[in-house]
PDB file of C-alpha atoms in Angstrom:
ATOM      1  CA  UNK W1429     -18.506   4.686  23.703  1.00 62.00           C
ATOM      2  CA  UNK W1430     -19.555   7.433  21.359  1.00 68.00           C
ATOM      3  CA  UNK W1431     -20.706   6.446  17.901  1.00 88.00           C
ATOM      4  CA  UNK W1432     -19.094   7.742  14.739  1.00 92.00           C
ATOM      5  CA  UNK W1433     -20.487   6.499  11.447  1.00 94.00           C
ATOM      6  CA  UNK W1434     -18.650   6.632   8.149  1.00 95.00           C
ATOM      7  CA  UNK W1435     -20.116   6.045   4.716  1.00 96.00           C
ATOM      8  CA  UNK W1436     -19.507   4.359   2.348  1.00 96.00           C
ATOM      9  CA  UNK W1437     -17.477   1.509   3.782  1.00 95.00           C
ATOM     10  CA  UNK W1438     -15.939   0.831   0.397  1.00 95.00           C
ATOM     11  CA  UNK W1439     -15.992   2.466  -3.009  1.00 97.00           C
ATOM     12  CA  UNK W1440     -14.450   1.788  -6.399  1.00 97.00           C
ATOM     13  CA  UNK W1441     -14.134   4.655  -8.833  1.00 96.00           C
ATOM     14  CA  UNK W1442     -12.508   5.427 -12.161  1.00 97.00           C
ATOM     15  CA  UNK W1443      -9.420   7.602 -12.460  1.00 97.00           C
ATOM     16  CA  UNK W1444     -10.290  11.237 -12.826  1.00 97.00           C
ATOM     17  CA  UNK W1445     -13.570  11.083 -10.971  1.00 97.00           C
ATOM     18  CA  UNK W1446     -14.317  12.489  -7.512  1.00 97.00           C
ATOM     19  CA  UNK W1447     -15.445  10.548  -4.478  1.00 97.00           C
ATOM     20  CA  UNK W1448     -17.164  11.884  -1.360  1.00 97.00           C
ATOM     21  CA  UNK W1449     -16.861  10.202   2.028  1.00 98.00           C
ATOM     22  CA  UNK W1450     -19.151  11.153   4.910  1.00 97.00           C
ATOM     23  CA  UNK W1451     -18.405  11.078   8.611  1.00 96.00           C
ATOM     24  CA  UNK W1452     -21.212  11.530  11.121  1.00 95.00           C
ATOM     25  CA  UNK W1453     -21.265  11.715  14.887  1.00 92.00           C
ATOM     26  CA  UNK W1454     -24.506   9.953  15.770  1.00 91.00           C
ATOM     27  CA  UNK W1455     -25.045  10.740  19.430  1.00 87.00           C
ATOM     28  CA  UNK W1456     -23.000  13.844  20.072  1.00 87.00           C
ATOM     29  CA  UNK W1457     -22.034  17.099  18.429  1.00 89.00           C
ATOM     30  CA  UNK W1458     -18.463  17.337  17.248  1.00 87.00           C
ATOM     31  CA  UNK W1459     -16.966  20.736  16.564  1.00 84.00           C
ATOM     32  CA  UNK W1460     -13.781  19.014  15.433  1.00 87.00           C
ATOM     33  CA  UNK W1461     -13.335  15.897  13.363  1.00 92.00           C
ATOM     34  CA  UNK W1462     -10.172  14.337  12.008  1.00 93.00           C
ATOM     35  CA  UNK W1463      -9.396  12.578   8.744  1.00 96.00           C
ATOM     36  CA  UNK W1464      -6.741   9.899   8.505  1.00 95.00           C
ATOM     37  CA  UNK W1465      -5.282   7.771   5.770  1.00 96.00           C
ATOM     38  CA  UNK W1466      -3.951   4.271   6.362  1.00 93.00           C
ATOM     39  CA  UNK W1467      -1.949   2.102   3.968  1.00 88.00           C
ATOM     40  CA  UNK W1468      -1.812  -1.691   4.477  1.00 84.00           C
ATOM     41  CA  UNK W1469       0.121  -2.624   7.615  1.00 80.00           C
ATOM     42  CA  UNK W1470       0.917   1.031   8.202  1.00 85.00           C
ATOM     43  CA  UNK W1471      -0.060   3.481  10.859  1.00 88.00           C
ATOM     44  CA  UNK W1472      -2.786   6.079  10.650  1.00 91.00           C
ATOM     45  CA  UNK W1473      -1.518   9.286   9.138  1.00 93.00           C
ATOM     46  CA  UNK W1474      -3.418  12.432  10.015  1.00 92.00           C
ATOM     47  CA  UNK W1475      -4.441  14.285   6.878  1.00 95.00           C
ATOM     48  CA  UNK W1476      -6.433  17.173   8.242  1.00 95.00           C
ATOM     49  CA  UNK W1477      -8.456  18.543  11.101  1.00 92.00           C
ATOM     50  CA  UNK W1478     -11.987  19.483  10.168  1.00 90.00           C
ATOM     51  CA  UNK W1479     -13.458  22.441  12.026  1.00 86.00           C
ATOM     52  CA  UNK W1480     -17.178  23.139  12.017  1.00 86.00           C
ATOM     53  CA  UNK W1481     -17.956  26.406  10.307  1.00 84.00           C
ATOM     54  CA  UNK W1482     -14.396  27.168   9.257  1.00 86.00           C
ATOM     55  CA  UNK W1483     -11.656  25.911   6.980  1.00 89.00           C
ATOM     56  CA  UNK W1484      -9.939  22.637   7.632  1.00 93.00           C
ATOM     57  CA  UNK W1485      -6.363  22.543   8.852  1.00 93.00           C
ATOM     58  CA  UNK W1486      -4.221  20.325   6.656  1.00 96.00           C
ATOM     59  CA  UNK W1487      -1.077  18.489   7.657  1.00 94.00           C
ATOM     60  CA  UNK W1488       2.148  19.170   5.841  1.00 94.00           C
ATOM     61  CA  UNK W1489       2.280  17.451   2.482  1.00 94.00           C
ATOM     62  CA  UNK W1490      -1.474  16.977   2.115  1.00 96.00           C
ATOM     63  CA  UNK W1491      -2.917  18.713  -0.944  1.00 95.00           C
ATOM     64  CA  UNK W1492      -5.898  20.755   0.162  1.00 94.00           C
ATOM     65  CA  UNK W1493      -7.193  21.119  -3.382  1.00 95.00           C
ATOM     66  CA  UNK W1494      -7.186  17.383  -3.855  1.00 96.00           C
ATOM     67  CA  UNK W1495      -8.685  16.417  -0.511  1.00 97.00           C
ATOM     68  CA  UNK W1496     -11.575  18.797   0.055  1.00 96.00           C
ATOM     69  CA  UNK W1497     -13.001  18.833   3.549  1.00 95.00           C
ATOM     70  CA  UNK W1498     -16.305  20.353   4.522  1.00 92.00           C
ATOM     71  CA  UNK W1499     -17.703  20.484   8.041  1.00 91.00           C
ATOM     72  CA  UNK W1500     -21.046  22.139   7.526  1.00 83.00           C
ATOM     73  CA  UNK W1501     -22.751  20.973  10.696  1.00 90.00           C
ATOM     74  CA  UNK W1502     -21.859  19.759  14.164  1.00 90.00           C
ATOM     75  CA  UNK W1503     -22.552  16.156  13.212  1.00 92.00           C
ATOM     76  CA  UNK W1504     -21.229  15.874   9.662  1.00 94.00           C
ATOM     77  CA  UNK W1505     -17.853  16.228   7.988  1.00 95.00           C
ATOM     78  CA  UNK W1506     -17.150  15.198   4.406  1.00 96.00           C
ATOM     79  CA  UNK W1507     -13.935  14.378   2.591  1.00 97.00           C
ATOM     80  CA  UNK W1508     -13.974  14.622  -1.188  1.00 97.00           C
ATOM     81  CA  UNK W1509     -11.107  13.079  -3.108  1.00 97.00           C
ATOM     82  CA  UNK W1510     -11.028  15.062  -6.343  1.00 97.00           C
ATOM     83  CA  UNK W1511      -9.687  13.794  -9.659  1.00 97.00           C
ATOM     84  CA  UNK W1512      -8.794  10.503  -8.053  1.00 97.00           C
ATOM     85  CA  UNK W1513      -5.775   8.521  -9.212  1.00 96.00           C
ATOM     86  CA  UNK W1514      -4.754   4.938  -8.432  1.00 96.00           C
ATOM     87  CA  UNK W1515      -2.198   6.203  -5.896  1.00 95.00           C
ATOM     88  CA  UNK W1516      -5.094   7.661  -3.900  1.00 96.00           C
ATOM     89  CA  UNK W1517      -6.328   4.129  -3.244  1.00 96.00           C
ATOM     90  CA  UNK W1518      -6.195   3.679   0.506  1.00 95.00           C
ATOM     91  CA  UNK W1519      -8.202   3.261   3.688  1.00 96.00           C
ATOM     92  CA  UNK W1520      -9.616   6.582   4.875  1.00 97.00           C
ATOM     93  CA  UNK W1521     -10.826   6.910   8.450  1.00 96.00           C
ATOM     94  CA  UNK W1522     -12.465   9.757  10.321  1.00 95.00           C
ATOM     95  CA  UNK W1523     -12.594  10.374  14.043  1.00 92.00           C
ATOM     96  CA  UNK W1524     -14.255  12.756  16.443  1.00 90.00           C
ATOM     97  CA  UNK W1525     -13.969  13.683  20.082  1.00 81.00           C
ATOM     98  CA  UNK W1526     -16.991  13.514  22.329  1.00 77.00           C
ATOM     99  CA  UNK W1527     -17.246  16.870  24.146  1.00 75.00           C
ATOM    100  CA  UNK W1528     -19.413  15.296  26.838  1.00 75.00           C
ATOM    101  CA  UNK W1529     -16.389  13.404  28.092  1.00 69.00           C
ATOM    102  CA  UNK W1530     -14.607  15.060  30.958  1.00 56.00           C
ATOM    103  CA  UNK W1531     -11.261  15.311  29.287  1.00 59.00           C
ATOM    104  CA  UNK W1532     -12.461  15.569  25.683  1.00 56.00           C
ATOM    105  CA  UNK W1533      -9.360  13.844  24.420  1.00 63.00           C
ATOM    106  CA  UNK W1534     -10.424  10.305  23.584  1.00 68.00           C
ATOM    107  CA  UNK W1535     -11.061  10.020  19.862  1.00 78.00           C
ATOM    108  CA  UNK W1536     -13.701   7.681  18.443  1.00 87.00           C
ATOM    109  CA  UNK W1537     -13.327   6.379  14.945  1.00 92.00           C
ATOM    110  CA  UNK W1538     -15.635   5.608  12.090  1.00 93.00           C
ATOM    111  CA  UNK W1539     -15.589   2.254  10.379  1.00 94.00           C
ATOM    112  CA  UNK W1540     -13.302   3.467   7.628  1.00 95.00           C
ATOM    113  CA  UNK W1541     -13.735   3.703   3.850  1.00 96.00           C
ATOM    114  CA  UNK W1542     -11.689   1.595   1.505  1.00 96.00           C
ATOM    115  CA  UNK W1543     -11.176   3.539  -1.714  1.00 97.00           C
ATOM    116  CA  UNK W1544      -9.970   1.779  -4.841  1.00 96.00           C
ATOM    117  CA  UNK W1545      -9.262   3.876  -7.906  1.00 97.00           C
ATOM    118  CA  UNK W1546      -9.053   1.933 -11.150  1.00 96.00           C
TER     119      UNK W1546
ATOM    120  CA  UNK D1415      13.487   9.281  14.268  1.00 71.00           C
ATOM    121  CA  UNK D1416       9.755   8.682  14.388  1.00 81.00           C
ATOM    122  CA  UNK D1417       7.858  10.361  17.194  1.00 89.00           C
ATOM    123  CA  UNK D1418       6.256   7.055  18.152  1.00 93.00           C
ATOM    124  CA  UNK D1419       7.866   3.670  17.630  1.00 93.00           C
ATOM    125  CA  UNK D1420       5.999   0.385  17.796  1.00 94.00           C
ATOM    126  CA  UNK D1421       7.159  -3.072  16.808  1.00 87.00           C
ATOM    127  CA  UNK D1422       4.854  -4.196  13.981  1.00 83.00           C
ATOM    128  CA  UNK D1423       5.167  -7.885  14.833  1.00 86.00           C
ATOM    129  CA  UNK D1424       3.481 -10.117  13.899  1.00 92.00           C
ATOM    130  CA  UNK D1425       3.154 -11.568  17.364  1.00 95.00           C
ATOM    131  CA  UNK D1426       1.677 -15.043  17.785  1.00 97.00           C
ATOM    132  CA  UNK D1427       0.763 -16.482  21.199  1.00 97.00           C
ATOM    133  CA  UNK D1428      -1.257 -19.451  22.471  1.00 97.00           C
ATOM    134  CA  UNK D1429      -4.654 -18.901  24.006  1.00 98.00           C
ATOM    135  CA  UNK D1430      -4.402 -17.983  27.685  1.00 97.00           C
ATOM    136  CA  UNK D1431      -0.981 -16.350  27.387  1.00 97.00           C
ATOM    137  CA  UNK D1432      -0.134 -12.923  28.739  1.00 97.00           C
ATOM    138  CA  UNK D1433       0.567 -10.501  25.912  1.00 97.00           C
ATOM    139  CA  UNK D1434       2.818  -7.474  26.237  1.00 96.00           C
ATOM    140  CA  UNK D1435       2.630  -4.726  23.626  1.00 97.00           C
ATOM    141  CA  UNK D1436       4.932  -1.725  23.770  1.00 96.00           C
ATOM    142  CA  UNK D1437       5.617   1.683  22.312  1.00 96.00           C
ATOM    143  CA  UNK D1438       8.321   4.249  22.836  1.00 96.00           C
ATOM    144  CA  UNK D1439       8.074   7.926  22.112  1.00 94.00           C
ATOM    145  CA  UNK D1440      10.581  10.694  21.722  1.00 92.00           C
ATOM    146  CA  UNK D1441       8.949  13.886  22.956  1.00 88.00           C
ATOM    147  CA  UNK D1442       8.371  14.362  26.666  1.00 87.00           C
ATOM    148  CA  UNK D1443       5.699  16.959  25.870  1.00 86.00           C
ATOM    149  CA  UNK D1444       3.167  14.258  25.053  1.00 85.00           C
ATOM    150  CA  UNK D1445       0.288  14.482  27.467  1.00 84.00           C
ATOM    151  CA  UNK D1446      -1.992  11.498  26.993  1.00 87.00           C
ATOM    152  CA  UNK D1447      -1.631   7.925  25.953  1.00 92.00           C
ATOM    153  CA  UNK D1448      -4.102   5.559  24.341  1.00 92.00           C
ATOM    154  CA  UNK D1449      -4.386   2.064  23.005  1.00 95.00           C
ATOM    155  CA  UNK D1450      -6.651   1.138  20.116  1.00 94.00           C
ATOM    156  CA  UNK D1451      -7.610  -2.236  18.689  1.00 96.00           C
ATOM    157  CA  UNK D1452      -8.219  -2.513  14.965  1.00 94.00           C
ATOM    158  CA  UNK D1453      -9.719  -5.509  13.264  1.00 93.00           C
ATOM    159  CA  UNK D1454      -9.030  -6.045   9.590  1.00 88.00           C
ATOM    160  CA  UNK D1455     -10.766  -3.503   7.359  1.00 85.00           C
ATOM    161  CA  UNK D1456     -12.359  -1.728  10.323  1.00 90.00           C
ATOM    162  CA  UNK D1457     -11.787   1.549  12.114  1.00 91.00           C
ATOM    163  CA  UNK D1458      -9.788   1.577  15.377  1.00 93.00           C
ATOM    164  CA  UNK D1459     -11.657   0.951  18.621  1.00 92.00           C
ATOM    165  CA  UNK D1460     -10.533   2.734  21.785  1.00 89.00           C
ATOM    166  CA  UNK D1461      -9.399   0.276  24.465  1.00 92.00           C
ATOM    167  CA  UNK D1462      -7.605   2.267  27.121  1.00 90.00           C
ATOM    168  CA  UNK D1463      -6.459   5.799  27.798  1.00 88.00           C
ATOM    169  CA  UNK D1464      -4.366   7.362  30.510  1.00 88.00           C
ATOM    170  CA  UNK D1465      -2.742  10.671  31.316  1.00 85.00           C
ATOM    171  CA  UNK D1466      -0.169   9.909  33.952  1.00 86.00           C
ATOM    172  CA  UNK D1467       2.601   7.488  34.736  1.00 89.00           C
ATOM    173  CA  UNK D1468       1.500   4.272  36.372  1.00 91.00           C
ATOM    174  CA  UNK D1469      -0.938   1.479  35.678  1.00 93.00           C
ATOM    175  CA  UNK D1470      -4.571   1.501  34.668  1.00 94.00           C
ATOM    176  CA  UNK D1471      -6.564  -1.699  34.631  1.00 95.00           C
ATOM    177  CA  UNK D1472      -9.773  -2.583  32.804  1.00 94.00           C
ATOM    178  CA  UNK D1473     -10.770  -6.219  32.890  1.00 96.00           C
ATOM    179  CA  UNK D1474      -8.088  -8.270  31.172  1.00 97.00           C
ATOM    180  CA  UNK D1475      -6.295  -5.170  29.932  1.00 97.00           C
ATOM    181  CA  UNK D1476      -3.686  -3.128  31.786  1.00 97.00           C
ATOM    182  CA  UNK D1477      -2.142   0.023  30.374  1.00 96.00           C
ATOM    183  CA  UNK D1478       1.179   1.131  31.796  1.00 96.00           C
ATOM    184  CA  UNK D1479       2.948   4.435  31.259  1.00 95.00           C
ATOM    185  CA  UNK D1480       6.495   5.326  32.268  1.00 94.00           C
ATOM    186  CA  UNK D1481       7.018   8.954  31.380  1.00 92.00           C
ATOM    187  CA  UNK D1482      10.594   8.994  32.628  1.00 92.00           C
ATOM    188  CA  UNK D1483      11.516   6.316  30.099  1.00 93.00           C
ATOM    189  CA  UNK D1484       9.019   7.494  27.467  1.00 94.00           C
ATOM    190  CA  UNK D1485       7.638   3.982  27.316  1.00 94.00           C
ATOM    191  CA  UNK D1486       4.073   2.709  27.294  1.00 96.00           C
ATOM    192  CA  UNK D1487       2.741  -0.816  27.437  1.00 96.00           C
ATOM    193  CA  UNK D1488      -0.496  -2.730  27.081  1.00 97.00           C
ATOM    194  CA  UNK D1489      -0.824  -6.072  28.814  1.00 97.00           C
ATOM    195  CA  UNK D1490      -3.536  -8.561  27.917  1.00 97.00           C
ATOM    196  CA  UNK D1491      -4.160 -11.350  30.420  1.00 97.00           C
ATOM    197  CA  UNK D1492      -5.748 -14.675  29.543  1.00 97.00           C
ATOM    198  CA  UNK D1493      -5.595 -13.833  25.852  1.00 98.00           C
ATOM    199  CA  UNK D1494      -8.395 -15.122  23.648  1.00 97.00           C
ATOM    200  CA  UNK D1495      -8.588 -15.836  19.912  1.00 97.00           C
ATOM    201  CA  UNK D1496     -11.008 -12.912  19.694  1.00 96.00           C
ATOM    202  CA  UNK D1497      -8.140 -10.646  20.801  1.00 97.00           C
ATOM    203  CA  UNK D1498      -6.457 -11.301  17.448  1.00 97.00           C
ATOM    204  CA  UNK D1499      -6.189  -7.873  15.849  1.00 96.00           C
ATOM    205  CA  UNK D1500      -3.773  -5.033  15.299  1.00 95.00           C
ATOM    206  CA  UNK D1501      -3.095  -2.938  18.392  1.00 97.00           C
ATOM    207  CA  UNK D1502      -2.116   0.689  17.910  1.00 96.00           C
ATOM    208  CA  UNK D1503      -0.673   2.974  20.522  1.00 96.00           C
ATOM    209  CA  UNK D1504      -1.562   6.625  20.169  1.00 93.00           C
ATOM    210  CA  UNK D1505       0.084   9.501  21.939  1.00 91.00           C
ATOM    211  CA  UNK D1506      -1.348  12.948  22.078  1.00 86.00           C
ATOM    212  CA  UNK D1507      -0.537  16.536  22.661  1.00 78.00           C
ATOM    213  CA  UNK D1508      -2.261  19.743  21.782  1.00 70.00           C
ATOM    214  CA  UNK D1509      -5.353  18.013  20.463  1.00 71.00           C
ATOM    215  CA  UNK D1510      -3.514  15.763  17.999  1.00 79.00           C
ATOM    216  CA  UNK D1511      -2.942  12.044  18.152  1.00 86.00           C
ATOM    217  CA  UNK D1512       0.167  10.413  16.728  1.00 89.00           C
ATOM    218  CA  UNK D1513      -0.111   6.701  16.127  1.00 92.00           C
ATOM    219  CA  UNK D1514       2.405   3.924  16.290  1.00 93.00           C
ATOM    220  CA  UNK D1515       2.629   1.555  13.359  1.00 92.00           C
ATOM    221  CA  UNK D1516       0.514  -1.062  15.113  1.00 94.00           C
ATOM    222  CA  UNK D1517       1.380  -4.559  16.320  1.00 95.00           C
ATOM    223  CA  UNK D1518      -0.404  -7.453  14.652  1.00 95.00           C
ATOM    224  CA  UNK D1519      -1.407 -10.006  17.297  1.00 96.00           C
ATOM    225  CA  UNK D1520      -2.599 -13.535  16.653  1.00 97.00           C
ATOM    226  CA  UNK D1521      -3.916 -15.669  19.517  1.00 97.00           C
ATOM    227  CA  UNK D1522      -3.988 -19.330  18.591  1.00 97.00           C
ATOM    228  CA  UNK D1523      -6.617 -21.628  20.127  1.00 95.00           C
TER     229      UNK D1523
END
């Protein structure tokens, strides 16, 4: 399947600092990428849809000023958690659809980033 | 009511057993149906996808969709210890995927 790479795989940061997570599509160009958050033994919750060259679309209840999304190129989207607090500690996962696929609906996921805010 | 319901388990079976994983959904507007496997501390891996009612088979895996009942299933034949993971159903419409909670499966040797 298509390859989506996410970096870093884990990060620990101090409260009040900002953390940037990168999501790259390695073998295809993705005009749309998705960012999810997952708590232990919970489902994936969609945070926002990242659109190349335009503003991200955030889901209800997600603070756009806290979770900054940039999709500057067709292969890279970034999520920046600003002024992180311990409650932001979670597993963040990105996904992208491969436009080469006939139906363009199957989403491929990155490896995930475990964020711990201390 | 959640849009997608999935029993979280955990589900424990002996090696070689047939595993049945299920999800129900509430909105008949959903258009496509997927199953993902997620190992601990990893991103989900796409296993199966389908767009219509009926069965779709891929090796030991069979995905089944019953749109009239709003019910989807994943069957794993001859289960192996390496199948131990969390299995998530995902249902989509309009470009968005909505995930079930995931079922934790353990296959004992």
